[in-house]
Structures are given as structure tokens and as C-alpha cells.
C-alpha atoms as a PDB file:
ATOM      1  CA  MET A   1       6.013 -15.130  -2.590  1.00  0.00           C
ATOM      2  CA  GLU A   2       6.451 -12.189  -0.216  1.00  0.00           C
ATOM      3  CA  ASN A   3       7.857  -8.829  -1.291  1.00  0.00           C
ATOM      4  CA  TYR A   4       8.740  -5.630   0.529  1.00  0.00           C
ATOM      5  CA  LEU A   5       7.473  -2.553  -1.294  1.00  0.00           C
ATOM      6  CA  ASN A   6       8.356   1.060  -0.466  1.00  0.00           C
ATOM      7  CA  LEU A   7       5.181   2.932  -1.314  1.00  0.00           C
ATOM      8  CA  MET A   8       3.625   6.320  -0.756  1.00  0.00           C
ATOM      9  CA  ILE A   9       0.184   5.454   0.604  1.00  0.00           C
ATOM     10  CA  ILE A  10      -2.317   8.108  -0.356  1.00  0.00           C
ATOM     11  CA  GLY A  11      -5.525   6.594   0.990  1.00  0.00           C
ATOM     12  CA  ALA A  12      -7.510   3.475   1.779  1.00  0.00           C
ATOM     13  CA  THR A  13     -11.030   2.096   1.704  1.00  0.00           C
ATOM     14  CA  ARG A  14     -12.687  -0.886   3.344  1.00  0.00           C
ATOM     15  CA  TYR A  15     -15.850  -2.918   2.940  1.00  0.00           C
ATOM     16  CA  ASP A  16     -18.071  -5.284   4.904  1.00  0.00           C
ATOM     17  CA  ILE A  17     -20.395  -7.280   2.662  1.00  0.00           C
ATOM     18  CA  ASP A  18     -22.404  -9.903   4.535  1.00  0.00           C
ATOM     19  CA  GLY A  19     -19.583 -10.376   7.047  1.00  0.00           C
ATOM     20  CA  ASN A  20     -16.909 -10.597   4.348  1.00  0.00           C
ATOM     21  CA  ARG A  21     -14.495  -7.848   5.374  1.00  0.00           C
ATOM     22  CA  GLY A  22     -11.538  -6.436   3.517  1.00  0.00           C
ATOM     23  CA  GLY A  23      -9.989  -3.285   2.181  1.00  0.00           C
ATOM     24  CA  SER A  24      -7.839  -1.631  -0.416  1.00  0.00           C
ATOM     25  CA  LEU A  25      -4.811   0.594  -0.163  1.00  0.00           C
ATOM     26  CA  TRP A  26      -4.178   3.245  -2.787  1.00  0.00           C
ATOM     27  CA  ALA A  27      -0.494   3.983  -3.275  1.00  0.00           C
ATOM     28  CA  TYR A  28       2.053   5.150  -5.765  1.00  0.00           C
ATOM     29  CA  SER A  29       5.691   4.606  -6.496  1.00  0.00           C
ATOM     30  CA  PRO A  30       7.964   6.377  -8.970  1.00  0.00           C
ATOM     31  CA  ALA A  31       8.235   4.771 -12.392  1.00  0.00           C
ATOM     32  CA  GLU A  32      11.567   3.106 -13.116  1.00  0.00           C
ATOM     33  CA  ALA A  33      13.982   5.626 -14.629  1.00  0.00           C
ATOM     34  CA  ASP A  34      15.065   3.204 -17.371  1.00  0.00           C
ATOM     35  CA  ASP A  35      11.495   2.367 -18.484  1.00  0.00           C
ATOM     36  CA  ASP A  36      10.837   4.376 -21.653  1.00  0.00           C
ATOM     37  CA  ASN A  37       7.165   3.329 -21.607  1.00  0.00           C
ATOM     38  CA  ARG A  38       6.280   5.050 -18.336  1.00  0.00           C
ATOM     39  CA  VAL A  39       6.542   8.578 -17.005  1.00  0.00           C
ATOM     40  CA  GLY A  40       5.828   9.867 -13.519  1.00  0.00           C
ATOM     41  CA  ASN A  41       4.308   7.703 -10.812  1.00  0.00           C
ATOM     42  CA  GLU A  42       2.665   4.301 -10.964  1.00  0.00           C
ATOM     43  CA  VAL A  43      -0.600   4.261  -9.017  1.00  0.00           C
ATOM     44  CA  MET A  44      -1.730   0.918  -7.652  1.00  0.00           C
ATOM     45  CA  LYS A  45      -4.509  -0.624  -5.635  1.00  0.00           C
ATOM     46  CA  ILE A  46      -3.424  -3.263  -3.117  1.00  0.00           C
ATOM     47  CA  ALA A  47      -5.824  -5.567  -1.290  1.00  0.00           C
ATOM     48  CA  CYS A  48      -5.550  -5.567   2.494  1.00  0.00           C
ATOM     49  CA  ASP A  49      -7.281  -6.787   5.627  1.00  0.00           C
ATOM     50  CA  TRP A  50      -9.864  -4.763   7.554  1.00  0.00           C
ATOM     51  CA  LYS A  51      -7.348  -4.250  10.405  1.00  0.00           C
ATOM     52  CA  HIS A  52      -4.936  -2.400   8.114  1.00  0.00           C
ATOM     53  CA  ILE A  53      -7.471   0.393   7.600  1.00  0.00           C
ATOM     54  CA  ASP A  54      -7.723   0.849  11.372  1.00  0.00           C
ATOM     55  CA  GLN A  55      -3.923   0.912  11.536  1.00  0.00           C
ATOM     56  CA  LEU A  56      -3.817   3.667   8.899  1.00  0.00           C
ATOM     57  CA  ARG A  57      -6.295   5.762  10.900  1.00  0.00           C
ATOM     58  CA  ASN A  58      -3.487   6.245  13.431  1.00  0.00           C
ATOM     59  CA  HIS A  59      -1.481   7.927  10.652  1.00  0.00           C
ATOM     60  CA  ALA A  60      -4.312   9.803   8.918  1.00  0.00           C
ATOM     61  CA  GLU A  61      -2.838  13.241   9.597  1.00  0.00           C
ATOM     62  CA  ARG A  62       0.427  12.157   7.913  1.00  0.00           C
ATOM     63  CA  LEU A  63      -1.093  10.743   4.712  1.00  0.00           C
ATOM     64  CA  PRO A  64       0.167  10.650   2.104  1.00  0.00           C
ATOM     65  CA  ALA A  65       3.163   8.984   3.740  1.00  0.00           C
ATOM     66  CA  MET A  66       5.836   6.433   2.933  1.00  0.00           C
ATOM     67  CA  PHE A  67       5.275   2.898   4.208  1.00  0.00           C
ATOM     68  CA  THR A  68       7.131  -0.349   3.839  1.00  0.00           C
ATOM     69  CA  VAL A  69       4.479  -2.837   2.793  1.00  0.00           C
ATOM     70  CA  LYS A  70       5.100  -6.548   3.196  1.00  0.00           C
ATOM     71  CA  ALA A  71       2.946  -7.988   0.433  1.00  0.00           C
ATOM     72  CA  GLN A  72       2.143 -11.333  -1.114  1.00  0.00           C
ATOM     73  CA  MET A  73       2.124 -11.512  -4.896  1.00  0.00           C
ATOM     74  CA  LYS A  74      -0.840 -13.362  -6.414  1.00  0.00           C
ATOM     75  CA  ALA A  75      -2.195 -14.090  -9.858  1.00  0.00           C
ATOM     76  CA  GLY A  76      -5.234 -11.933 -10.535  1.00  0.00           C
ATOM     77  CA  GLN A  77      -7.895 -11.971 -13.215  1.00  0.00           C
ATOM     78  CA  GLY A  78      -6.675 -12.022 -16.771  1.00  0.00           C
ATOM     79  CA  GLY A  79      -3.224 -13.204 -15.704  1.00  0.00           C
ATOM     80  CA  LYS A  80      -2.349  -9.873 -14.083  1.00  0.00           C
ATOM     81  CA  ILE A  81      -0.251  -9.756 -10.945  1.00  0.00           C
ATOM     82  CA  THR A  82      -1.929  -8.437  -7.802  1.00  0.00           C
ATOM     83  CA  PHE A  83      -0.647  -7.783  -4.303  1.00  0.00           C
ATOM     84  CA  LYS A  84      -2.189  -8.477  -0.890  1.00  0.00           C
ATOM     85  CA  ALA A  85      -0.742  -6.430   1.977  1.00  0.00           C
ATOM     86  CA  LEU A  86       0.339  -8.522   4.942  1.00  0.00           C
ATOM     87  CA  GLU A  87       1.998  -5.831   7.077  1.00  0.00           C
ATOM     88  CA  LEU A  88       2.319  -2.048   6.991  1.00  0.00           C
ATOM     89  CA  LYS A  89       5.214  -0.222   8.610  1.00  0.00           C
ATOM     90  CA  PRO A  90       5.419   3.570   8.469  1.00  0.00           C
ATOM     91  CA  GLN A  91       8.785   4.925   7.434  1.00  0.00           C
ATOM     92  CA  GLU A  92      10.274   7.677   9.517  1.00  0.00           C
ATOM     93  CA  PRO A  93       9.945  11.088   7.875  1.00  0.00           C
ATOM     94  CA  ILE A  94      13.205  12.636   6.774  1.00  0.00           C
ATOM     95  CA  LYS A  95      14.135  15.395   9.180  1.00  0.00           C
ATOM     96  CA  LYS A  96      15.347  18.620   7.644  1.00  0.00           C
ATOM     97  CA  THR A  97      18.640  19.932   8.908  1.00  0.00           C
ATOM     98  CA  ALA A  98      18.855  23.554   9.957  1.00  0.00           C
END
């Protein structure tokens, strides 16, 4: 199942272990206003491909920045839901009016 997430990406890391390459995006999104159990922002780690880290390097001076992330939802360890980023698209910054 694919989802589109609007996330503030704050950073990323990648790894290369014996030719097995991958990475992780670190992002946050505001907690739902009607969720009494959460306050502030939800921080999440999203798996990604090696190429996504190179893509983010082109936007390094803008980070943290809003991105639309096309992600696949997967079952993780312990029955938790995890996401794997498939595409990253930077959102245009809001221009201030004079």
C-alpha cells in the first residue's frame, strides 16, 4: 500500500554493509490535534534507498524542509508499522508577501 506523507525532513543517514546499501530519513510531522495522547511533533525514521540520500544532498542548505514522500507501508518487527520511501519531492517554500 502506497501513501503520500507531508513531512519535514530534518536529516538522513546511509549505510553500505558488504554491498548492502540503504538509508534512513529522519522526519517529523505535527501530532493530530484531536489526539489527547500526543503533544507536539511526531518524529519518525523512514527507510529509504541509497539514491535518496544523494537526492537530499541537493537540498542540504534548505534542510529542514517540507517534502512529499511517497512511501510504502510495511509490517515491521513486533507488529509495528514501518514506512519505506519510494520517492521524495521537495515542496515549494511559502513565499512571504511584502
